[in-house]
mmCIF file of C-alpha atoms in Angstrom:
data_model
loop_
_atom_site.group_PDB
_atom_site.id
_atom_site.type_symbol
_atom_site.label_atom_id
_atom_site.label_comp_id
_atom_site.label_asym_id
_atom_site.label_seq_id
_atom_site.Cartn_x
_atom_site.Cartn_y
_atom_site.Cartn_z
ATOM 1 C CA ASP A 1 6.653 -17.165 -5.181
ATOM 2 C CA THR A 2 6.919 -15.401 -1.826
ATOM 3 C CA GLY A 3 10.347 -13.868 -2.368
ATOM 4 C CA VAL A 4 13.552 -14.344 -0.399
ATOM 5 C CA SER A 5 12.849 -14.404 3.326
ATOM 6 C CA GLN A 6 15.377 -13.520 6.029
ATOM 7 C CA ASP A 7 15.158 -13.896 9.787
ATOM 8 C CA PRO A 8 15.640 -12.106 12.094
ATOM 9 C CA ARG A 9 15.301 -8.705 10.478
ATOM 10 C CA HIS A 10 17.132 -7.012 13.318
ATOM 11 C CA LYS A 11 19.557 -8.325 15.912
ATOM 12 C CA ILE A 12 21.381 -6.471 18.660
ATOM 13 C CA THR A 13 24.068 -8.483 20.386
ATOM 14 C CA LYS A 14 26.917 -7.933 22.773
ATOM 15 C CA ARG A 15 30.463 -8.212 21.549
ATOM 16 C CA GLY A 16 31.709 -11.757 21.851
ATOM 17 C CA GLN A 17 28.318 -13.419 21.422
ATOM 18 C CA ASN A 18 27.410 -15.715 18.532
ATOM 19 C CA VAL A 19 24.591 -14.881 16.120
ATOM 20 C CA THR A 20 22.876 -16.866 13.399
ATOM 21 C CA PHE A 21 20.854 -15.597 10.461
ATOM 22 C CA ARG A 22 18.508 -17.677 8.359
ATOM 23 C CA CYS A 23 17.625 -17.283 4.697
ATOM 24 C CA ASP A 24 14.812 -19.000 2.812
ATOM 25 C CA PRO A 25 15.334 -18.515 -0.934
ATOM 26 C CA ILE A 26 12.675 -18.471 -3.594
ATOM 27 C CA SER A 27 11.546 -22.049 -4.051
ATOM 28 C CA GLU A 28 13.314 -23.933 -6.847
ATOM 29 C CA HIS A 29 16.162 -21.403 -6.918
ATOM 30 C CA ASN A 30 19.253 -23.555 -6.629
ATOM 31 C CA ARG A 31 21.706 -20.652 -6.321
ATOM 32 C CA LEU A 32 22.028 -18.779 -3.026
ATOM 33 C CA TYR A 33 24.287 -15.875 -2.074
ATOM 34 C CA TRP A 34 25.212 -13.967 1.067
ATOM 35 C CA TYR A 35 26.350 -10.342 0.936
ATOM 36 C CA ARG A 36 27.234 -7.794 3.608
ATOM 37 C CA GLN A 37 26.431 -4.102 3.378
ATOM 38 C CA THR A 38 27.567 -1.246 5.628
ATOM 39 C CA LEU A 39 25.972 2.177 5.686
ATOM 40 C CA GLY A 40 26.581 4.196 2.538
ATOM 41 C CA GLN A 41 28.351 1.359 0.733
ATOM 42 C CA GLY A 42 27.337 -1.168 -1.883
ATOM 43 C CA PRO A 43 26.941 -4.815 -0.861
ATOM 44 C CA GLU A 44 30.061 -6.983 -0.684
ATOM 45 C CA PHE A 45 30.023 -10.650 -1.637
ATOM 46 C CA LEU A 46 30.527 -13.187 1.151
ATOM 47 C CA THR A 47 29.685 -16.626 -0.202
ATOM 48 C CA TYR A 48 27.804 -18.608 -2.867
ATOM 49 C CA PHE A 49 25.988 -21.941 -2.809
ATOM 50 C CA GLN A 50 24.811 -24.048 -5.686
ATOM 51 C CA ASN A 51 22.351 -26.484 -4.164
ATOM 52 C CA GLU A 52 24.022 -27.611 -0.931
ATOM 53 C CA ALA A 53 27.590 -27.056 -2.149
ATOM 54 C CA GLN A 54 29.434 -23.937 -1.033
ATOM 55 C CA LEU A 55 31.355 -23.120 -4.191
ATOM 56 C CA GLU A 56 32.773 -19.661 -3.505
ATOM 57 C CA LYS A 57 33.904 -17.822 -0.390
ATOM 58 C CA SER A 58 35.209 -14.286 -0.154
ATOM 59 C CA ARG A 59 38.330 -13.420 1.773
ATOM 60 C CA LEU A 60 35.933 -11.256 3.830
ATOM 61 C CA LEU A 61 34.565 -14.465 5.301
ATOM 62 C CA SER A 62 36.933 -14.862 8.221
ATOM 63 C CA ASP A 63 37.200 -18.001 10.354
ATOM 64 C CA ARG A 64 34.515 -16.583 12.634
ATOM 65 C CA PHE A 65 31.964 -16.776 9.814
ATOM 66 C CA SER A 66 30.380 -20.004 8.646
ATOM 67 C CA ALA A 67 27.563 -20.587 6.211
ATOM 68 C CA GLU A 68 25.613 -23.729 5.484
ATOM 69 C CA ARG A 69 22.877 -24.893 3.182
ATOM 70 C CA PRO A 70 22.357 -28.445 4.411
ATOM 71 C CA LYS A 71 19.589 -29.649 2.117
ATOM 72 C CA GLY A 72 19.945 -27.210 -0.704
ATOM 73 C CA SER A 73 16.976 -25.182 0.506
ATOM 74 C CA PHE A 74 17.354 -22.676 3.379
ATOM 75 C CA SER A 75 20.745 -21.367 4.458
ATOM 76 C CA THR A 76 22.234 -20.134 7.724
ATOM 77 C CA LEU A 77 25.039 -17.655 8.307
ATOM 78 C CA GLU A 78 26.668 -17.844 11.732
ATOM 79 C CA ILE A 79 29.046 -15.288 13.162
ATOM 80 C CA GLN A 80 31.025 -16.423 16.194
ATOM 81 C CA ARG A 81 32.604 -14.116 18.776
ATOM 82 C CA THR A 82 31.062 -11.025 17.205
ATOM 83 C CA GLU A 83 33.063 -7.813 16.969
ATOM 84 C CA GLN A 84 31.842 -4.243 16.548
ATOM 85 C CA GLY A 85 33.145 -4.292 12.973
ATOM 86 C CA ASP A 86 30.618 -7.011 12.166
ATOM 87 C CA SER A 87 27.791 -4.480 12.491
ATOM 88 C CA ALA A 88 26.185 -4.384 9.052
ATOM 89 C CA MET A 89 23.214 -5.578 7.064
ATOM 90 C CA TYR A 90 23.511 -9.167 5.905
ATOM 91 C CA LEU A 91 21.717 -9.754 2.640
ATOM 92 C CA CYS A 92 20.690 -13.082 1.186
ATOM 93 C CA ALA A 93 19.862 -13.525 -2.483
ATOM 94 C CA SER A 94 18.833 -16.352 -4.767
ATOM 95 C CA SER A 95 18.680 -16.967 -8.489
ATOM 96 C CA PRO A 96 17.298 -19.660 -10.756
ATOM 97 C CA ARG A 97 19.136 -22.631 -12.186
ATOM 98 C CA VAL A 98 20.022 -20.862 -15.450
ATOM 99 C CA ALA A 99 23.220 -18.847 -15.132
ATOM 100 C CA GLY A 100 23.048 -15.122 -15.744
ATOM 101 C CA ASN A 101 19.473 -14.674 -14.612
ATOM 102 C CA THR A 102 18.236 -11.921 -12.356
ATOM 103 C CA ILE A 103 19.244 -12.199 -8.725
ATOM 104 C CA TYR A 104 16.536 -11.619 -6.127
ATOM 105 C CA PHE A 105 17.464 -10.156 -2.763
ATOM 106 C CA GLY A 106 15.791 -10.476 0.599
ATOM 107 C CA GLU A 107 15.074 -7.562 2.939
ATOM 108 C CA GLY A 108 18.266 -8.175 4.866
ATOM 109 C CA SER A 109 19.163 -8.848 8.496
ATOM 110 C CA TRP A 110 20.526 -5.874 10.413
ATOM 111 C CA LEU A 111 23.200 -6.704 12.977
ATOM 112 C CA THR A 112 24.313 -4.254 15.642
ATOM 113 C CA VAL A 113 27.157 -5.344 17.908
ATOM 114 C CA VAL A 114 27.412 -3.284 21.107
ATOM 115 C CA LYS B 1 40.122 -7.367 -9.565
ATOM 116 C CA GLN B 2 36.879 -5.816 -10.779
ATOM 117 C CA GLU B 3 36.095 -2.362 -9.416
ATOM 118 C CA VAL B 4 32.806 -0.564 -9.963
ATOM 119 C CA THR B 5 32.345 3.176 -9.517
ATOM 120 C CA GLN B 6 29.142 5.176 -9.555
ATOM 121 C CA ILE B 7 28.945 8.897 -10.165
ATOM 122 C CA PRO B 8 27.459 11.010 -8.739
ATOM 123 C CA ALA B 9 27.234 9.681 -5.193
ATOM 124 C CA ALA B 10 24.156 11.809 -4.572
ATOM 125 C CA LEU B 11 21.751 13.714 -6.773
ATOM 126 C CA SER B 12 18.806 15.986 -6.042
ATOM 127 C CA VAL B 13 16.462 17.003 -8.849
ATOM 128 C CA PRO B 14 13.019 18.596 -9.170
ATOM 129 C CA GLU B 15 10.135 16.386 -10.157
ATOM 130 C CA GLY B 16 9.725 15.879 -13.888
ATOM 131 C CA GLU B 17 13.392 16.059 -14.831
ATOM 132 C CA ASN B 18 15.064 13.426 -16.962
ATOM 133 C CA LEU B 19 18.273 12.187 -15.379
ATOM 134 C CA VAL B 20 21.240 9.931 -16.009
ATOM 135 C CA LEU B 21 23.116 7.840 -13.480
ATOM 136 C CA ASN B 22 26.566 6.597 -14.385
ATOM 137 C CA CYS B 23 28.392 3.360 -13.638
ATOM 138 C CA SER B 24 31.910 2.422 -14.704
ATOM 139 C CA PHE B 25 33.818 -0.827 -14.277
ATOM 140 C CA THR B 26 37.481 -1.660 -14.721
ATOM 141 C CA ASP B 27 37.393 -5.152 -16.241
ATOM 142 C CA SER B 28 35.406 -5.423 -19.478
ATOM 143 C CA ALA B 29 35.226 -9.234 -19.274
ATOM 144 C CA ILE B 30 31.744 -9.153 -17.832
ATOM 145 C CA TYR B 31 28.881 -11.653 -18.092
ATOM 146 C CA ASN B 32 26.123 -9.173 -17.331
ATOM 147 C CA LEU B 33 25.325 -5.947 -15.510
ATOM 148 C CA GLN B 34 22.332 -5.250 -13.280
ATOM 149 C CA TRP B 35 20.824 -2.080 -11.937
ATOM 150 C CA PHE B 36 19.117 -2.268 -8.541
ATOM 151 C CA ARG B 37 17.032 0.071 -6.446
ATOM 152 C CA GLN B 38 17.344 0.164 -2.660
ATOM 153 C CA ASP B 39 14.993 2.039 -0.346
ATOM 154 C CA PRO B 40 16.337 3.049 3.098
ATOM 155 C CA GLY B 41 16.777 0.047 5.371
ATOM 156 C CA LYS B 42 15.449 -2.352 2.764
ATOM 157 C CA GLY B 43 16.792 -4.997 0.438
ATOM 158 C CA LEU B 44 17.585 -4.578 -3.244
ATOM 159 C CA THR B 45 15.059 -4.692 -6.060
ATOM 160 C CA SER B 46 16.311 -5.572 -9.514
ATOM 161 C CA LEU B 47 15.400 -2.981 -12.142
ATOM 162 C CA LEU B 48 17.176 -4.034 -15.311
ATOM 163 C CA LEU B 49 19.574 -6.791 -16.360
ATOM 164 C CA ILE B 50 21.774 -6.349 -19.424
ATOM 165 C CA GLN B 51 23.640 -9.338 -20.808
ATOM 166 C CA SER B 52 27.145 -8.692 -22.123
ATOM 167 C CA SER B 53 25.954 -9.139 -25.723
ATOM 168 C CA GLN B 54 23.232 -6.499 -25.336
ATOM 169 C CA ARG B 55 23.498 -2.740 -25.693
ATOM 170 C CA GLU B 56 20.450 -1.651 -23.724
ATOM 171 C CA GLN B 57 17.336 -2.679 -21.834
ATOM 172 C CA THR B 58 14.164 -0.728 -21.180
ATOM 173 C CA SER B 59 11.447 -1.012 -18.567
ATOM 174 C CA GLY B 60 8.827 1.693 -18.386
ATOM 175 C CA ARG B 61 10.543 5.017 -17.683
ATOM 176 C CA LEU B 62 13.898 3.327 -17.187
ATOM 177 C CA ASN B 63 16.514 2.685 -19.853
ATOM 178 C CA ALA B 64 19.900 1.153 -19.176
ATOM 179 C CA SER B 65 22.723 1.083 -21.696
ATOM 180 C CA LEU B 66 25.944 -0.882 -21.715
ATOM 181 C CA ASP B 67 29.217 -0.091 -23.483
ATOM 182 C CA LYS B 68 31.378 -3.026 -22.517
ATOM 183 C CA SER B 69 34.465 -1.908 -24.377
ATOM 184 C CA SER B 70 34.637 1.391 -22.534
ATOM 185 C CA GLY B 71 33.531 -0.119 -19.224
ATOM 186 C CA ARG B 72 30.454 2.066 -18.820
ATOM 187 C CA SER B 73 26.754 1.774 -18.191
ATOM 188 C CA THR B 74 24.118 4.450 -17.751
ATOM 189 C CA LEU B 75 20.674 4.351 -16.216
ATOM 190 C CA TYR B 76 18.308 6.886 -17.725
ATOM 191 C CA ILE B 77 15.188 7.817 -15.754
ATOM 192 C CA ALA B 78 12.589 9.759 -17.682
ATOM 193 C CA ALA B 79 10.147 12.197 -16.105
ATOM 194 C CA SER B 80 11.354 11.592 -12.550
ATOM 195 C CA GLN B 81 8.822 11.348 -9.709
ATOM 196 C CA PRO B 82 9.186 11.690 -5.920
ATOM 197 C CA GLY B 83 8.577 7.933 -5.682
ATOM 198 C CA ASP B 84 11.837 7.401 -7.583
ATOM 199 C CA SER B 85 13.760 8.667 -4.556
ATOM 200 C CA ALA B 86 16.061 5.820 -3.487
ATOM 201 C CA THR B 87 19.622 4.586 -3.859
ATOM 202 C CA TYR B 88 20.466 3.097 -7.237
ATOM 203 C CA LEU B 89 23.180 0.480 -7.406
ATOM 204 C CA CYS B 90 24.856 -1.086 -10.391
ATOM 205 C CA ALA B 91 26.468 -4.498 -10.138
ATOM 206 C CA VAL B 92 28.657 -6.440 -12.515
ATOM 207 C CA LYS B 93 28.948 -10.193 -12.862
ATOM 208 C CA SER B 94 32.300 -11.127 -14.323
ATOM 209 C CA ASN B 95 32.915 -14.067 -16.617
ATOM 210 C CA ALA B 96 34.804 -15.827 -13.846
ATOM 211 C CA GLY B 97 32.853 -16.651 -10.703
ATOM 212 C CA ASN B 98 29.299 -16.116 -9.572
ATOM 213 C CA MET B 99 29.605 -13.013 -7.443
ATOM 214 C CA LEU B 100 28.294 -9.567 -8.186
ATOM 215 C CA THR B 101 30.621 -6.602 -7.692
ATOM 216 C CA PHE B 102 28.660 -3.526 -6.659
ATOM 217 C CA GLY B 103 29.303 0.152 -6.998
ATOM 218 C CA GLY B 104 28.798 2.452 -4.036
ATOM 219 C CA GLY B 105 25.425 3.628 -5.331
ATOM 220 C CA THR B 106 23.860 6.933 -6.265
ATOM 221 C CA ARG B 107 21.449 8.374 -3.715
ATOM 222 C CA LEU B 108 18.651 10.071 -5.631
ATOM 223 C CA MET B 109 16.166 12.536 -4.228
ATOM 224 C CA VAL B 110 13.347 13.821 -6.424
ATOM 225 C CA LYS B 111 11.708 16.894 -4.942
ATOM 226 C CA PRO B 112 8.001 17.574 -5.510
#
């Protein structure tokens, strides 16, 4: 059990560019979540996968955001045409098959849009 | 819509003090509540998980209580240490959906 892994840890990009973040959950965790956190705030839910199915999406997830989990293992979060307001930490989390169990978070991917 | 509030937003105490962090939520139809710790620039570490049918959970110097009917939870930290300095976040999972709704956190500093 190596924990939830996220890559890259830091990304600086120019406004208008596309960025992609990767998340590797704890092995055998079938539930995967993406959250966004800005400075001084608690995390906000973006989307939820159960295996490869994306079952929930927040209204925060605009058309410029897309998330995938093609084989039910790792997941990617892509942001197209980045804006300065997208600057935040993007957190991935996973939890085991049994509902209501503890959720484990990764270290996050910091995005700065300049 | 579930809303979670944490008071105080920041707290500074001398080492050795016992302290209480507060969390309130607006919708009592919750599945569980979790307390997390977050160090600056890092991810979240789960501290305690309380199911909706439970009243409290304990881990070492930490004790979390849940009063679902009043929409409140408290995190009690006994004999605080400088290493406890971090932001503490509470999060609620409602009966509907799989998302966690987080409070804004309490930033704790324990001075030696």
